[in-house]
Amino acid sequence: MPNFSLDSLTLTDTQPMDLIRAASAAGFGTISMWVQEPALYPSPTCTPDKETECKQLLADTGIQIETLEVFDLHSFPVLEMYRPALELGARLGGKTALVLNYSNPDRSETADLLAKFASIAGEYGLGTNLEPVAGGHTFSLLQARDLILSSGADVGITLDPHHVIRAGGSIEDIKAVPEGMIRYVQLCDGVAQPSAELAPLEAIADREYPGEGVFPLIEMLKLAPKNVTVGIECPSLTRAKAGKSPADQAIEALASMKALYARMS
C-alpha cells in the first residue's frame, strides 16, 4: 500500500496540534498542514504561535508533513506575501506547497504566476503541486496540465476525485496527463449528483469516505502513479457534530482507504 496522508480539511475545524495527534493515533505517517491564512475553518492554521508545539509533536510522533496548504495564484504582490507561511512550513519539514488558481482569470498571467510561485517555494526547499478545483479558474486536469506546460516550471498536479467529477471530468482526463506530472492523490467519495442544498458545501463540509459513494475511485487509482503519497480529504461537519473526535475520524478515514486498496488487489 502507498504512504497514506491525513489531509487537514478532513478534520474540519481542528487545531493543527490535534491533527498531528489524531494522525498518530490512527496510524498515518503523513499529514497536510494548513499554514497560509485564511483557512476554510478558524482553527487549522499553524500560525507562528503554534509552531513550537507542532514541531515538538511532529518529533515525538514521527509524523511528517507532505503538503503545505493552500496558496492562490492571485497576483505577484500576493505571492511575495506567502513567504512567511512557506518559510514556517519548511521549518516544520513540509515537502510541497499546494497552489490553486481560484481567483485569476488571466491565463497568460497565471502561467507566469505559477512559475514565480514555484521559484519562491524552491527557495525554501519546497516543491509545488497545482490542484485544479471545481469553481476555480483552473478547474480541470487538462487545464492544470496546460497551465503547467505553459509556465515551464517543474510543478506537479494534485489529483482530487471530487474536483475531477464536479468539474465535469472523467477518468479519461487522467490518461491525458503526462507521465510524472501527477505527484499527489487525494481520496474522497460522493453521490452522483449532489442536491441543490449539498452542492455549495460538499467540497468543504460534506464529502464521503472512499467506498461510500459512486466515484470511480478504483479506476482512477489504477491510472494514477503508484509511487506517490495518497491523502484523504473527506471533511464532514455531520461527523464532527455527531461527536466523533478527530482521532475517531482519522481512524475511520484510514480504514476506508485500506479497504479501498484491498478491493483493488
C-alpha positions as a printed Julia matrix, in Angstrom:
265×3 Matrix{Float64}:
   0.0    0.0     0.0
   1.14   3.58   -0.56
   2.08   6.14    2.03
  -1.24   7.48    3.35
  -1.7   11.1     4.44
  -4.38  12.59    6.68
  -5.12  15.87    4.97
  -6.1   18.75    7.21
  -9.53  19.52    5.77
 -10.76  16.03    6.71
 -10.93  17.12   10.35
 -12.64  20.45    9.55
 -12.3   22.87   12.48
  -9.42  21.15   14.3
  -6.25  22.65   15.75
  -3.05  21.57   13.95
  -1.73  20.02   17.16
  -4.83  17.8    17.36
  -4.44  16.92   13.68
  -0.97  15.55   14.45
  -2.24  13.64   17.48
  -5.16  12.19   15.52
  -2.93  11.11   12.64
  -0.59   9.38   15.05
  -3.42   7.64   16.92
  -4.87   6.32   13.67
  -1.61   5.09   12.21
  -0.99   7.66    9.49
   2.63   8.54    8.76
   1.94  11.81    6.96
  -0.35  14.83    7.1
  -1.02  18.03    5.25
  -0.74  21.23    7.28
  -2.58  24.48    6.69
  -0.03  27.3     7.01
  -1.48  30.14    4.92
  -4.39  32.14    6.24
  -7.27  32.32    5.81
  -8.09  28.65    6.25
 -11.54  27.31    5.43
 -12.17  26.88    9.18
 -10.95  29.04   12.09
  -8.67  26.53   13.84
  -6.44  24.53   11.43
  -3.77  27.08   10.5
  -0.37  26.56   12.07
   0.43  30.16   12.95
   3.78  31.18   14.46
   2.42  30.92   18.0
   1.63  27.22   17.38
   4.87  26.36   15.62
   6.89  25.22   18.63
   4.21  22.85   19.9
   3.58  21.45   16.43
   7.29  20.92   15.85
   7.61  19.02   19.12
   4.58  16.86   18.38
   5.93  16.03   14.94
   9.21  14.99   16.51
   7.5   12.95   19.24
   5.13  11.11   16.89
   7.29  10.76   13.79
   4.51  12.27   11.67
   5.78  14.05    8.56
   4.21  16.9     6.61
   3.8   16.23    2.91
   1.71  19.21    1.8
   1.53  22.83    2.94
  -1.86  24.43    2.29
  -3.02  26.45    0.5
  -1.88  29.24   -1.85
  -3.87  31.01   -4.58
  -2.33  32.41   -7.77
  -3.87  35.81   -7.16
  -1.18  38.31   -8.12
   2.58  38.91   -7.95
   2.38  41.08   -4.79
   0.34  38.38   -3.05
   2.92  35.73   -3.94
   5.52  37.7    -2.0
   3.16  37.78    0.97
   3.23  33.97    1.07
   6.9   33.86    2.07
   6.39  33.75    5.87
   3.97  30.8     5.59
   6.27  28.94    3.2
   9.22  29.52    5.49
   7.27  28.32    8.52
   6.11  25.22    6.65
   9.65  24.46    5.57
  10.86  24.73    9.17
   8.24  22.13   10.1
   9.59  19.78    7.44
   6.97  20.31    4.74
   7.81  18.9     1.32
   5.46  20.57   -1.15
   3.3   23.68   -1.34
  -0.21  23.29   -2.74
  -1.32  26.03   -5.1
  -4.69  26.75   -6.73
  -5.84  29.13   -9.41
  -9.09  30.11   -7.85
  -9.25  33.83   -8.49
  -7.22  34.79  -11.59
  -8.98  34.61  -14.99
  -5.9   35.76  -16.96
  -4.37  32.55  -18.26
  -1.15  34.12  -19.51
  -0.52  35.93  -16.25
  -1.44  32.82  -14.28
   1.24  30.8   -16.07
   3.8   33.43  -15.08
   2.45  33.45  -11.54
   2.77  29.68  -11.3
   6.39  29.83  -12.46
   7.13  32.56   -9.93
   5.42  30.71   -7.11
   7.39  27.55   -7.86
  10.57  29.61   -7.81
   9.7   31.17   -4.44
   8.74  27.8    -2.95
  12.0   26.38   -4.23
  13.93  28.99   -2.24
  12.65  27.21    0.88
  13.38  23.73   -0.44
   9.74  23.08   -1.34
   8.22  21.53   -4.41
   4.94  22.8    -5.86
   1.75  20.95   -6.77
  -1.18  22.56   -8.56
  -4.67  21.36   -7.75
  -7.48  22.05  -10.21
 -10.63  22.9    -8.26
 -14.23  22.94   -9.4
 -15.44  26.53   -9.3
 -11.97  27.97   -9.82
 -10.4   29.39  -12.96
  -8.24  26.28  -13.37
 -10.81  23.58  -12.69
  -9.9   20.56  -14.81
  -6.93  18.23  -15.02
  -6.41  19.26  -18.64
  -6.37  22.95  -17.75
  -3.88  22.24  -14.97
  -1.71  20.25  -17.38
  -1.73  23.06  -19.94
  -1.03  25.73  -17.33
   1.98  23.83  -16.04
   3.33  23.3   -19.53
   2.85  26.98  -20.32
   4.64  28.01  -17.14
   7.73  25.97  -17.95
   8.08  25.23  -14.25
   8.68  21.92  -12.5
   5.2   21.64  -11.0
   3.09  18.58  -10.3
  -0.65  18.03  -10.17
  -2.72  17.01   -7.17
  -5.47  14.65   -8.32
  -8.67  15.01   -6.29
 -11.62  12.89   -7.48
 -14.12  15.37   -6.08
 -12.89  18.15   -8.32
 -12.47  15.88  -11.34
 -16.08  14.72  -11.11
 -17.68  18.01  -10.08
 -15.84  19.87  -12.85
 -17.35  17.5   -15.42
 -14.19  15.48  -15.97
 -13.64  11.74  -16.21
 -11.01   9.08  -15.82
 -10.08   9.7   -19.46
  -8.58  13.03  -18.38
  -6.05  11.19  -16.22
  -4.76   9.39  -19.3
  -4.07  12.76  -20.96
  -1.75  13.96  -18.19
   1.95  13.39  -18.97
   3.7   10.69  -17.03
   5.19  12.0   -13.82
   3.01  15.09  -13.65
   0.51  13.69  -11.11
   2.51  13.79   -7.89
  -0.15  13.56   -5.2
  -3.54  11.88   -4.98
  -6.4   12.72   -2.64
  -9.27  10.37   -1.94
 -12.91  11.01   -1.16
 -16.23   9.78   -2.45
 -19.59  11.26   -3.25
 -23.04  10.9    -4.74
 -23.56  11.01   -8.49
 -25.33  14.35   -8.36
 -25.46  16.48   -5.19
 -28.69  18.14   -4.23
 -29.11  21.89   -4.54
 -28.62  22.13   -0.77
 -25.5   19.97   -0.73
 -23.69  21.29   -3.8
 -22.36  24.59   -2.38
 -20.99  22.93    0.78
 -19.96  19.49   -0.38
 -16.29  20.23   -1.1
 -15.53  21.72    2.3
 -18.12  20.21    4.61
 -19.8   17.03    3.37
 -17.68  14.52    1.49
 -17.99  10.76    1.88
 -15.28   8.28    2.76
 -13.91   6.1    -0.05
 -16.34   3.29   -0.75
 -19.42   5.16    0.48
 -20.28   6.85   -2.82
 -20.19   6.23   -6.56
 -16.97   7.89   -7.72
 -14.83   5.56   -9.91
 -12.0    5.57   -7.39
 -10.52   2.19   -8.25
 -10.4    3.06  -11.94
  -8.75   6.39  -11.1
  -6.17   4.79   -8.84
  -5.28   2.24  -11.48
  -4.36   5.11  -13.8
  -2.6    7.21  -11.17
   1.12   6.82  -10.38
   1.87   4.1    -7.84
   4.79   5.86   -6.16
   3.03   8.98   -4.84
   1.55   9.74   -1.44
  -2.21   9.23   -1.24
  -4.07  11.58    1.04
  -7.64  11.58    2.25
  -9.68  14.78    2.11
 -13.13  13.97    3.43
 -14.47  16.84    5.52
 -17.77  16.18    7.24
 -19.44  18.56    9.65
 -22.06  15.84   10.13
 -19.46  13.53   11.66
 -17.99  16.32   13.77
 -21.4   17.44   15.04
 -22.25  13.83   15.89
 -19.46  13.95   18.45
 -16.78  12.0    16.64
 -13.38  13.11   17.83
 -10.54  13.95   15.46
  -8.91  10.63   16.35
 -12.16   8.72   15.69
 -12.49  10.36   12.28
  -8.83   9.7    11.44
  -9.24   6.02   12.32
 -12.35   5.76   10.13
 -10.6    7.58    7.29
  -7.57   5.28    7.27
  -9.77   2.19    7.48
 -11.73   3.35    4.42
  -8.5    3.91    2.45
  -7.14   0.48    3.32
 -10.46  -1.16    2.42
 -10.42   0.54   -0.96
  -6.92  -0.72   -1.71
  -7.88  -4.18   -0.54
 -10.63  -4.19   -3.17
  -8.03  -3.34   -5.82
  -5.81  -6.31   -5.04
